[in-house]
XYZ file of N, CA and C in Angstrom:
696
model
N 73.852 56.753 31.626
C 73.134 55.625 32.217
C 74.096 54.658 32.901
N 75.278 54.437 32.297
C 76.315 53.601 32.897
C 75.810 52.179 33.173
N 75.036 51.637 32.241
C 74.482 50.291 32.410
C 75.349 49.276 31.672
N 75.246 48.018 32.091
C 75.973 46.933 31.462
C 74.994 45.800 31.173
N 75.159 45.158 30.006
C 74.261 44.084 29.630
C 75.054 42.884 29.127
N 74.395 41.736 29.125
C 74.967 40.528 28.550
C 74.715 40.521 27.045
N 75.561 39.808 26.309
C 75.324 39.657 24.871
C 73.995 38.949 24.621
N 73.548 38.129 25.575
C 72.245 37.467 25.453
C 71.131 38.504 25.525
N 71.255 39.438 26.461
C 70.285 40.536 26.564
C 70.274 41.348 25.273
N 71.464 41.606 24.737
C 71.565 42.358 23.486
C 70.856 41.627 22.351
N 71.035 40.302 22.281
C 70.404 39.527 21.214
C 68.881 39.568 21.330
N 68.374 39.613 22.552
C 66.931 39.702 22.757
C 66.426 41.108 22.435
N 67.144 42.125 22.903
C 66.740 43.510 22.677
C 66.760 43.853 21.191
N 67.743 43.306 20.477
C 67.894 43.601 19.054
C 67.190 42.577 18.162
N 66.391 41.727 18.780
C 65.484 40.833 18.056
C 66.195 39.969 17.022
N 67.244 39.268 17.462
C 67.933 38.346 16.557
C 66.979 37.272 16.037
N 66.006 36.897 16.886
C 65.079 35.827 16.532
C 63.659 36.380 16.353
N 62.929 35.814 15.411
C 61.530 36.176 15.263
C 60.756 35.572 16.425
N 59.851 36.324 17.010
C 59.131 35.865 18.185
C 58.064 34.827 17.855
N 57.644 34.811 16.580
C 56.584 33.883 16.208
C 57.062 32.429 16.226
N 58.233 32.175 15.627
C 58.702 30.789 15.534
C 60.128 30.590 16.039
N 60.701 31.647 16.603
C 62.035 31.584 17.207
C 63.142 31.305 16.193
N 62.845 31.438 14.898
C 63.898 31.266 13.900
C 64.783 32.509 13.875
N 66.013 32.346 13.410
C 66.952 33.469 13.379
C 66.526 34.444 12.289
N 66.384 35.712 12.646
C 65.950 36.745 11.709
C 67.137 37.316 10.933
N 68.275 37.427 11.597
C 69.494 37.906 10.942
C 70.709 37.527 11.779
N 71.870 37.528 11.137
C 73.129 37.201 11.791
C 74.036 38.416 11.722
N 74.669 38.768 12.833
C 75.541 39.943 12.831
C 76.963 39.559 12.420
N 77.553 40.412 11.599
C 78.934 40.207 11.169
C 79.888 40.610 12.281
N 81.037 39.979 12.320
C 82.041 40.268 13.347
C 82.924 41.420 12.879
N 82.889 42.579 13.564
C 83.695 43.727 13.136
C 85.195 43.504 13.235
N 85.609 42.462 13.936
C 87.040 42.169 14.013
C 87.497 41.367 12.795
N 86.530 40.900 11.994
C 86.859 40.128 10.796
C 86.504 40.862 9.512
N 85.545 41.791 9.617
C 85.117 42.543 8.446
C 85.481 44.016 8.620
N 86.532 44.454 7.951
C 86.948 45.851 8.044
C 85.955 46.714 7.275
N 85.971 48.030 7.512
C 84.958 48.906 6.938
C 84.968 48.909 5.415
N 86.169 48.789 4.796
C 86.233 48.753 3.340
C 85.498 47.524 2.813
N 85.615 46.406 3.538
C 84.943 45.177 3.134
C 83.434 45.316 3.304
N 83.014 46.027 4.354
C 81.595 46.229 4.598
C 80.970 47.052 3.484
N 81.659 48.086 3.034
C 81.152 48.912 1.935
C 80.963 48.082 0.679
N 81.869 47.142 0.429
C 81.745 46.264 -0.727
C 80.545 45.327 -0.554
N 80.377 44.814 0.668
C 79.252 43.921 0.941
C 77.919 44.625 0.721
N 77.837 45.887 1.137
C 76.592 46.639 0.980
C 76.235 46.803 -0.500
N 77.249 46.872 -1.353
C 77.016 47.035 -2.778
C 76.701 45.711 -3.464
N 77.305 44.612 -2.995
C 77.232 43.361 -3.732
C 76.382 42.263 -3.093
N 76.425 42.123 -1.755
C 75.835 40.933 -1.143
C 74.831 41.194 -0.013
N 75.086 42.189 0.814
C 74.363 42.321 2.088
C 72.847 42.407 1.932
N 72.365 42.952 0.826
C 70.924 43.118 0.640
C 70.251 41.875 0.059
N 71.050 40.878 -0.228
C 70.536 39.640 -0.805
C 70.105 38.686 0.308
N 68.803 38.382 0.435
C 68.330 37.502 1.517
C 68.993 36.133 1.509
N 69.297 35.600 0.327
C 69.934 34.284 0.254
C 71.339 34.323 0.836
N 72.063 35.399 0.558
C 73.409 35.553 1.117
C 73.324 35.733 2.623
N 72.372 36.550 3.072
C 72.216 36.829 4.499
C 71.830 35.573 5.271
N 71.043 34.698 4.636
C 70.591 33.482 5.312
C 71.751 32.568 5.682
N 72.835 32.659 4.949
C 74.022 31.847 5.235
C 74.937 32.515 6.258
N 74.426 33.571 6.900
C 75.226 34.320 7.870
C 75.675 33.503 9.060
N 74.984 32.417 9.348
C 75.392 31.568 10.476
C 76.793 31.021 10.273
N 77.228 30.933 9.015
C 78.578 30.448 8.730
C 79.623 31.531 8.907
N 79.172 32.798 8.860
C 80.119 33.908 8.899
C 80.257 34.547 10.278
N 79.332 34.243 11.175
C 79.431 34.822 12.517
C 79.821 33.744 13.519
N 80.194 34.159 14.704
C 80.581 33.196 15.736
C 79.344 32.568 16.364
N 79.534 31.462 17.040
C 78.400 30.796 17.669
C 78.814 30.087 18.951
N 77.876 30.026 19.874
C 78.003 29.233 21.099
C 76.974 28.115 20.998
N 77.422 26.886 21.196
C 76.521 25.737 21.162
C 76.649 24.976 22.476
N 75.517 24.760 23.135
C 75.488 23.958 24.358
C 74.739 22.666 24.059
N 75.402 21.563 24.292
C 74.818 20.246 24.045
C 74.374 19.650 25.382
N 73.069 19.461 25.535
C 72.518 18.910 26.767
C 72.270 17.402 26.670
N 72.997 16.759 25.759
C 72.836 15.313 25.562
C 71.368 15.016 25.252
N 70.763 14.052 25.916
C 69.374 13.692 25.649
C 68.388 14.426 26.564
N 68.920 15.282 27.444
C 68.045 15.934 28.429
C 67.210 17.070 27.839
N 67.841 17.881 26.998
C 67.159 19.030 26.402
C 67.683 19.237 24.979
N 66.930 19.956 24.146
C 67.431 20.272 22.798
C 68.691 21.128 22.895
N 69.583 21.061 21.915
C 70.797 21.893 21.943
C 70.455 23.377 21.892
N 71.282 24.150 22.545
C 71.100 25.603 22.597
C 72.132 26.253 21.683
N 71.702 27.230 20.885
C 72.618 27.952 19.998
C 72.443 29.453 20.161
N 73.559 30.135 20.280
C 73.557 31.602 20.310
C 74.525 32.076 19.238
N 73.993 32.720 18.205
C 74.832 33.233 17.120
C 75.192 34.693 17.381
N 76.432 35.049 17.046
C 76.850 36.441 17.131
C 77.149 36.936 18.527
N 77.441 36.036 19.465
C 77.784 36.414 20.841
C 78.986 37.356 20.878
N 80.064 36.960 20.248
C 81.277 37.777 20.214
C 81.085 38.999 19.314
N 80.396 38.789 18.194
C 80.230 39.865 17.216
C 79.410 41.024 17.772
N 78.268 40.742 18.396
C 77.428 41.834 18.898
C 78.097 42.541 20.065
N 78.887 41.810 20.836
C 79.628 42.435 21.937
C 80.588 43.482 21.388
N 81.311 43.126 20.329
C 82.258 44.051 19.714
C 81.542 45.213 19.029
N 80.423 44.928 18.366
C 79.661 45.990 17.690
C 79.187 47.042 18.689
N 78.649 46.599 19.825
C 78.123 47.532 20.823
C 79.249 48.301 21.510
N 80.273 47.597 21.947
C 81.342 48.252 22.712
C 82.173 49.198 21.867
N 82.261 48.934 20.564
C 83.052 49.790 19.675
C 82.186 50.635 18.744
N 80.873 50.572 18.973
C 79.897 51.372 18.224
C 80.107 51.273 16.705
N 80.104 50.036 16.223
C 80.307 49.768 14.796
C 78.961 49.731 14.068
N 78.402 50.890 13.837
C 77.075 50.984 13.244
C 77.046 50.474 11.809
N 78.120 50.679 11.025
C 78.135 50.221 9.638
C 78.061 48.696 9.559
N 78.767 48.021 10.451
C 78.744 46.560 10.483
C 77.326 46.079 10.795
N 76.694 46.739 11.759
C 75.344 46.328 12.142
C 74.367 46.552 10.997
N 74.454 47.694 10.335
C 73.538 47.994 9.243
C 73.738 47.043 8.069
N 74.981 46.616 7.853
C 75.228 45.628 6.803
C 74.599 44.289 7.170
N 74.552 43.988 8.461
C 73.991 42.719 8.934
C 72.483 42.650 8.756
N 71.825 43.812 8.726
C 70.355 43.832 8.637
C 69.866 44.389 7.301
N 70.763 44.583 6.345
C 70.414 45.244 5.085
C 69.413 44.467 4.251
N 69.261 43.167 4.501
C 68.334 42.339 3.722
C 66.904 42.396 4.256
N 66.729 42.988 5.435
C 65.397 43.050 6.045
C 64.569 44.181 5.424
N 63.272 44.177 5.704
C 62.410 45.238 5.211
C 62.843 46.577 5.808
N 62.627 47.653 5.044
C 63.114 48.980 5.427
C 62.638 49.406 6.818
N 61.362 49.174 7.114
C 60.831 49.590 8.415
C 61.508 48.836 9.554
N 61.794 47.552 9.324
C 62.475 46.761 10.360
C 63.915 47.234 10.527
N 64.562 47.576 9.450
C 65.919 48.118 9.531
C 65.934 49.402 10.367
N 64.967 50.271 10.120
C 64.915 51.533 10.859
C 64.687 51.289 12.346
N 63.788 50.355 12.657
C 63.488 50.048 14.054
C 64.713 49.475 14.769
N 65.420 48.551 14.126
C 66.599 47.945 14.734
C 67.744 48.962 14.861
N 67.853 49.857 13.884
C 68.885 50.904 13.952
C 68.621 51.828 15.136
N 67.354 52.164 15.372
C 67.020 53.016 16.525
C 67.383 52.302 17.830
N 67.152 51.004 17.871
C 67.449 50.246 19.082
C 68.947 50.242 19.397
N 69.764 49.970 18.378
C 71.193 49.909 18.668
C 71.769 51.307 18.911
N 71.201 52.321 18.266
C 71.647 53.693 18.522
C 71.316 54.111 19.957
N 70.230 53.577 20.504
C 69.909 53.819 21.915
C 71.040 53.285 22.798
N 71.536 52.095 22.505
C 72.638 51.520 23.288
C 73.900 52.367 23.139
N 74.133 52.851 21.910
C 75.304 53.704 21.668
C 75.180 55.025 22.430
N 74.012 55.654 22.340
C 73.810 56.971 22.949
C 74.055 56.940 24.456
N 73.649 55.841 25.101
C 73.810 55.738 26.550
C 75.082 54.996 26.949
N 75.940 54.726 25.959
C 77.244 54.092 26.191
C 77.119 52.842 27.060
N 76.141 52.025 26.708
C 75.918 50.783 27.440
C 76.990 49.767 27.053
N 77.597 49.159 28.044
C 78.671 48.192 27.811
C 78.090 46.789 27.730
N 78.623 46.006 26.799
C 78.136 44.644 26.599
C 79.203 43.631 27.016
N 78.777 42.577 27.701
C 79.680 41.497 28.108
C 79.306 40.222 27.364
N 80.252 39.668 26.627
C 80.007 38.436 25.890
C 80.066 37.217 26.795
N 79.503 36.119 26.299
C 79.556 34.857 27.027
C 80.900 34.204 26.758
N 81.614 33.837 27.823
C 82.888 33.135 27.669
C 82.839 31.828 28.463
N 83.964 31.147 28.578
C 83.995 29.856 29.257
C 83.588 29.974 30.719
N 84.033 31.023 31.398
C 83.689 31.200 32.808
C 82.186 31.323 32.995
N 81.560 32.114 32.116
C 80.111 32.302 32.203
C 79.387 30.992 31.891
N 79.884 30.252 30.897
C 79.266 28.959 30.562
C 79.355 27.987 31.730
N 80.503 27.928 32.385
C 80.660 27.018 33.521
C 79.672 27.358 34.640
N 79.581 28.649 34.944
C 78.631 29.084 35.973
C 77.199 28.810 35.516
N 76.921 29.137 34.247
C 75.572 28.996 33.726
C 75.073 27.559 33.712
N 75.922 26.635 33.319
C 75.499 25.240 33.265
C 75.279 24.677 34.661
N 76.091 25.138 35.598
C 75.892 24.729 36.996
C 74.582 25.293 37.542
N 74.301 26.558 37.204
C 73.051 27.182 37.638
C 71.846 26.498 37.003
N 71.958 26.167 35.727
C 70.835 25.519 35.053
C 70.555 24.139 35.658
N 71.605 23.443 36.059
C 71.426 22.154 36.728
C 70.614 22.325 38.012
N 70.946 23.337 38.785
C 70.204 23.613 40.023
C 68.766 24.042 39.696
N 68.642 24.937 38.714
C 67.331 25.514 38.387
C 66.351 24.433 37.940
N 66.729 23.626 36.955
C 65.787 22.662 36.394
C 65.509 21.489 37.333
N 66.322 21.349 38.377
C 66.065 20.309 39.371
C 64.915 20.685 40.297
N 64.624 21.997 40.384
C 63.600 22.477 41.317
C 62.481 23.272 40.669
N 62.751 23.813 39.478
C 61.778 24.680 38.811
C 61.607 24.215 37.380
N 60.380 24.163 36.912
C 60.124 23.751 35.530
C 60.578 24.849 34.574
N 61.421 24.518 33.593
C 61.826 25.522 32.598
C 60.620 26.004 31.798
N 60.777 27.130 31.111
C 59.718 27.672 30.272
C 59.450 26.734 29.103
N 58.271 26.869 28.497
C 57.915 26.006 27.380
C 58.966 26.054 26.273
N 59.454 27.244 25.998
C 60.572 27.391 25.069
C 61.851 27.365 25.903
N 62.532 26.236 25.924
C 63.686 26.045 26.799
C 64.772 27.090 26.546
N 64.844 27.610 25.314
C 65.850 28.618 24.984
C 65.688 29.858 25.857
N 64.447 30.222 26.162
C 64.210 31.403 26.993
C 64.754 31.215 28.402
N 64.591 30.014 28.948
C 65.130 29.743 30.286
C 66.657 29.780 30.275
N 67.269 29.185 29.252
C 68.734 29.180 29.184
C 69.262 30.594 28.980
N 68.544 31.402 28.179
C 68.921 32.812 28.044
C 68.945 33.490 29.414
N 67.886 33.277 30.194
C 67.797 33.874 31.530
C 68.973 33.435 32.403
N 69.287 32.152 32.341
C 70.362 31.610 33.177
C 71.716 32.182 32.758
N 71.946 32.335 31.461
C 73.216 32.900 30.996
C 73.339 34.375 31.366
N 72.219 35.093 31.369
C 72.235 36.488 31.824
C 72.585 36.549 33.298
N 71.986 35.661 34.093
C 72.301 35.579 35.514
C 73.764 35.213 35.713
N 74.257 34.247 34.949
C 75.657 33.813 35.076
C 76.620 34.946 34.742
N 76.254 35.774 33.756
C 77.092 36.920 33.401
C 77.162 37.908 34.557
N 76.021 38.203 35.170
C 75.992 39.120 36.321
C 76.816 38.570 37.478
N 76.653 37.271 37.741
C 77.391 36.654 38.843
C 78.887 36.680 38.574
N 79.272 36.407 37.340
C 80.686 36.393 36.976
C 81.317 37.776 37.095
N 80.542 38.811 36.745
C 81.039 40.191 36.799
C 80.838 40.825 38.165
N 80.137 40.120 39.078
C 79.787 40.654 40.409
C 78.998 41.959 40.274
N 78.089 41.986 39.272
C 77.261 43.150 39.020
C 75.820 42.851 39.399
N 75.098 43.843 39.870
C 73.690 43.666 40.230
C 72.895 43.224 39.007
N 71.914 42.379 39.250
C 71.034 41.900 38.188
C 69.663 42.552 38.335
N 69.192 43.170 37.252
C 67.842 43.743 37.226
C 67.027 42.909 36.251
N 65.900 42.381 36.701
C 65.087 41.520 35.851
C 63.606 41.685 36.169
N 62.780 41.464 35.154
C 61.332 41.456 35.350
C 60.833 40.055 35.661
N 61.707 39.066 35.528
C 61.358 37.663 35.790
C 61.578 37.378 37.277
N 60.511 37.391 38.050
C 60.642 37.248 39.495
C 61.034 35.837 39.910
N 60.689 34.841 39.097
C 61.121 33.471 39.391
C 62.641 33.388 39.304
N 63.199 33.947 38.234
C 64.653 33.963 38.077
C 65.308 34.775 39.190
N 64.712 35.933 39.503
C 65.294 36.798 40.525
C 65.371 36.144 41.888
N 64.314 35.472 42.276
C 64.309 34.832 43.587
C 65.232 33.613 43.610
N 65.326 32.923 42.478
C 66.277 31.812 42.371
C 67.698 32.340 42.543
N 68.008 33.442 41.877
C 69.343 34.041 41.976
C 69.653 34.456 43.403
N 68.683 35.046 44.068
C 68.874 35.489 45.440
C 69.154 34.312 46.371
N 68.439 33.216 46.165
C 68.624 32.035 47.013
C 69.980 31.383 46.773
N 70.377 31.252 45.517
C 71.634 30.580 45.187
C 72.830 31.362 45.710
N 72.770 32.688 45.573
C 73.924 33.513 45.924
C 73.790 34.254 47.250
N 72.733 33.964 48.003
C 72.509 34.710 49.245
C 72.506 36.217 48.976
N 71.953 36.588 47.845
C 71.978 37.991 47.450
C 70.849 38.796 48.066
N 71.077 40.075 48.163
C 70.060 40.994 48.655
C 69.100 41.300 47.513
N 67.800 41.182 47.776
C 66.807 41.385 46.740
C 65.927 42.596 47.055
N 65.731 43.444 46.057
C 64.863 44.615 46.190
C 63.722 44.457 45.197
N 62.514 44.463 45.693
C 61.318 44.200 44.875
C 60.629 45.508 44.522
N 60.530 45.768 43.200
C 59.826 46.951 42.710
C 58.528 46.503 42.041
N 57.771 47.432 41.513
C 56.468 47.097 40.941
C 56.589 46.196 39.711
N 57.523 46.500 38.830
C 57.629 45.751 37.576
C 58.906 44.939 37.449
N 59.836 45.092 38.373
C 61.096 44.371 38.273
C 61.732 44.234 39.650
N 62.738 43.380 39.722
C 63.480 43.227 40.965
C 64.974 43.354 40.680
N 65.726 43.730 41.693
C 67.171 43.865 41.570
C 67.839 43.001 42.626
N 68.851 42.245 42.207
C 69.589 41.386 43.127
C 71.026 41.863 43.212
N 71.482 42.148 44.416
C 72.879 42.493 44.656
C 73.602 41.249 45.130
N 74.682 40.904 44.452
C 75.451 39.735 44.846
C 76.367 40.079 46.007
N 76.626 39.121 46.901
C 77.483 39.396 48.053
C 78.905 39.740 47.616
N 79.519 40.651 48.334
C 80.886 41.059 48.000
C 81.903 40.005 48.411
N 81.508 39.117 49.331
C 82.390 38.057 49.790
C 82.427 36.950 48.740
N 83.524 36.844 47.969
C 83.616 35.881 46.880
C 83.544 34.447 47.362
N 83.954 34.196 48.587
C 83.941 32.822 49.099
C 82.509 32.283 49.151
N 81.535 33.172 49.402
C 80.135 32.734 49.440
C 79.687 32.264 48.062
N 80.110 33.011 47.028
C 79.735 32.658 45.671
C 80.428 31.373 45.249
N 81.733 31.251 45.537
C 82.465 30.059 45.141
C 81.911 28.820 45.827
N 81.587 28.930 47.100
C 81.071 27.771 47.828
C 79.739 27.332 47.244
N 78.900 28.303 46.909
C 77.611 27.971 46.323
C 77.790 27.297 44.968
N 78.725 27.825 44.152
C 78.923 27.271 42.826
C 79.470 25.846 42.871
N 80.216 25.503 43.910
C 80.847 24.198 43.992
C 79.931 23.131 44.564
N 78.728 23.531 44.945
C 77.812 22.548 45.507
C 77.429 21.485 44.488
N 77.342 21.843 43.215
C 76.899 20.887 42.202
C 77.620 21.133 40.892
N 78.128 20.059 40.290
C 78.696 20.099 38.950
C 78.030 18.993 38.133
N 76.693 18.951 38.222
C 75.941 17.859 37.626
C 76.142 17.720 36.132
N 76.418 18.841 35.434
C 76.526 18.765 33.993
C 77.720 17.929 33.556
N 78.737 17.804 34.411
C 79.901 16.986 34.077
C 79.487 15.525 33.958
N 78.731 15.034 34.944
C 78.291 13.649 34.932
C 77.205 13.396 33.891
N 76.424 14.413 33.587
C 75.352 14.259 32.617
C 75.889 14.172 31.191
N 77.097 14.607 30.979
C 77.628 14.656 29.625
C 77.295 15.937 28.896
N 76.831 16.963 29.611
C 76.573 18.256 28.983
C 77.906 18.888 28.585
N 77.894 19.625 27.503
C 79.133 20.280 27.044
C 78.794 21.522 26.228
N 79.780 22.380 26.030
C 79.574 23.571 25.218
C 80.800 23.787 24.326
N 80.608 24.531 23.264
C 81.720 24.834 22.348
C 81.496 26.195 21.719
N 82.600 26.869 21.433
C 82.566 28.152 20.734
C 83.151 27.961 19.340
N 82.498 28.536 18.337
C 82.994 28.414 16.975
C 83.136 29.793 16.348
N 84.193 29.950 15.563
C 84.409 31.198 14.848
C 83.763 31.128 13.472
N 83.330 32.266 12.982
C 82.749 32.296 11.651
C 83.821 32.335 10.580
N 83.406 32.056 9.356
C 84.312 32.099 8.213
C 83.979 33.297 7.342
N 84.981 33.857 6.706
C 84.761 34.991 5.805
C 84.055 34.511 4.549
């Protein structure tokens, strides 16, 4: 398949959050911090305990975007961890992360991540470059388009777009509002299909840089972001 996805896309595909109330369903462990011997011990002693799993936010990495008084803060847990799990196919780490869930849900999530493994899909994590692009894009977006009722969904979309723009990779999306916004901002070529659209970013980097420099509103607004590492 040779496809590439953002860690945000991965978090949505792997259902990190419950769709009913948007609460975190599980937190993924970082395979760079938990070696396989440690994972085997966790599976025997802690991983199946819902109370232990609920404190997973302390053990995984997190991205926090503070929008001051404009919007509620945005949090993405396991950005770095899920990127490493997918790219290095660390199935044991993932299974330890979901061991506290009901058996049927574990099986469903295991099938989902095995699909990513089988097709060797590459994952790109959110870093400072993507955040800078994303916050600039969100400033432009919310100035002209009303965000979704759940603001987290709009920011997810923007970070996925920012990842594609940063990697100079085509963006495929079913969200036509986002797609047309991306095409306008980047002067990208847009192809409209029945259920989704694809945007090709221009190969001329100067076009992208000039567009990105048009607005840095988040600096004046006091918006900021931070990355935090989890604790063992």
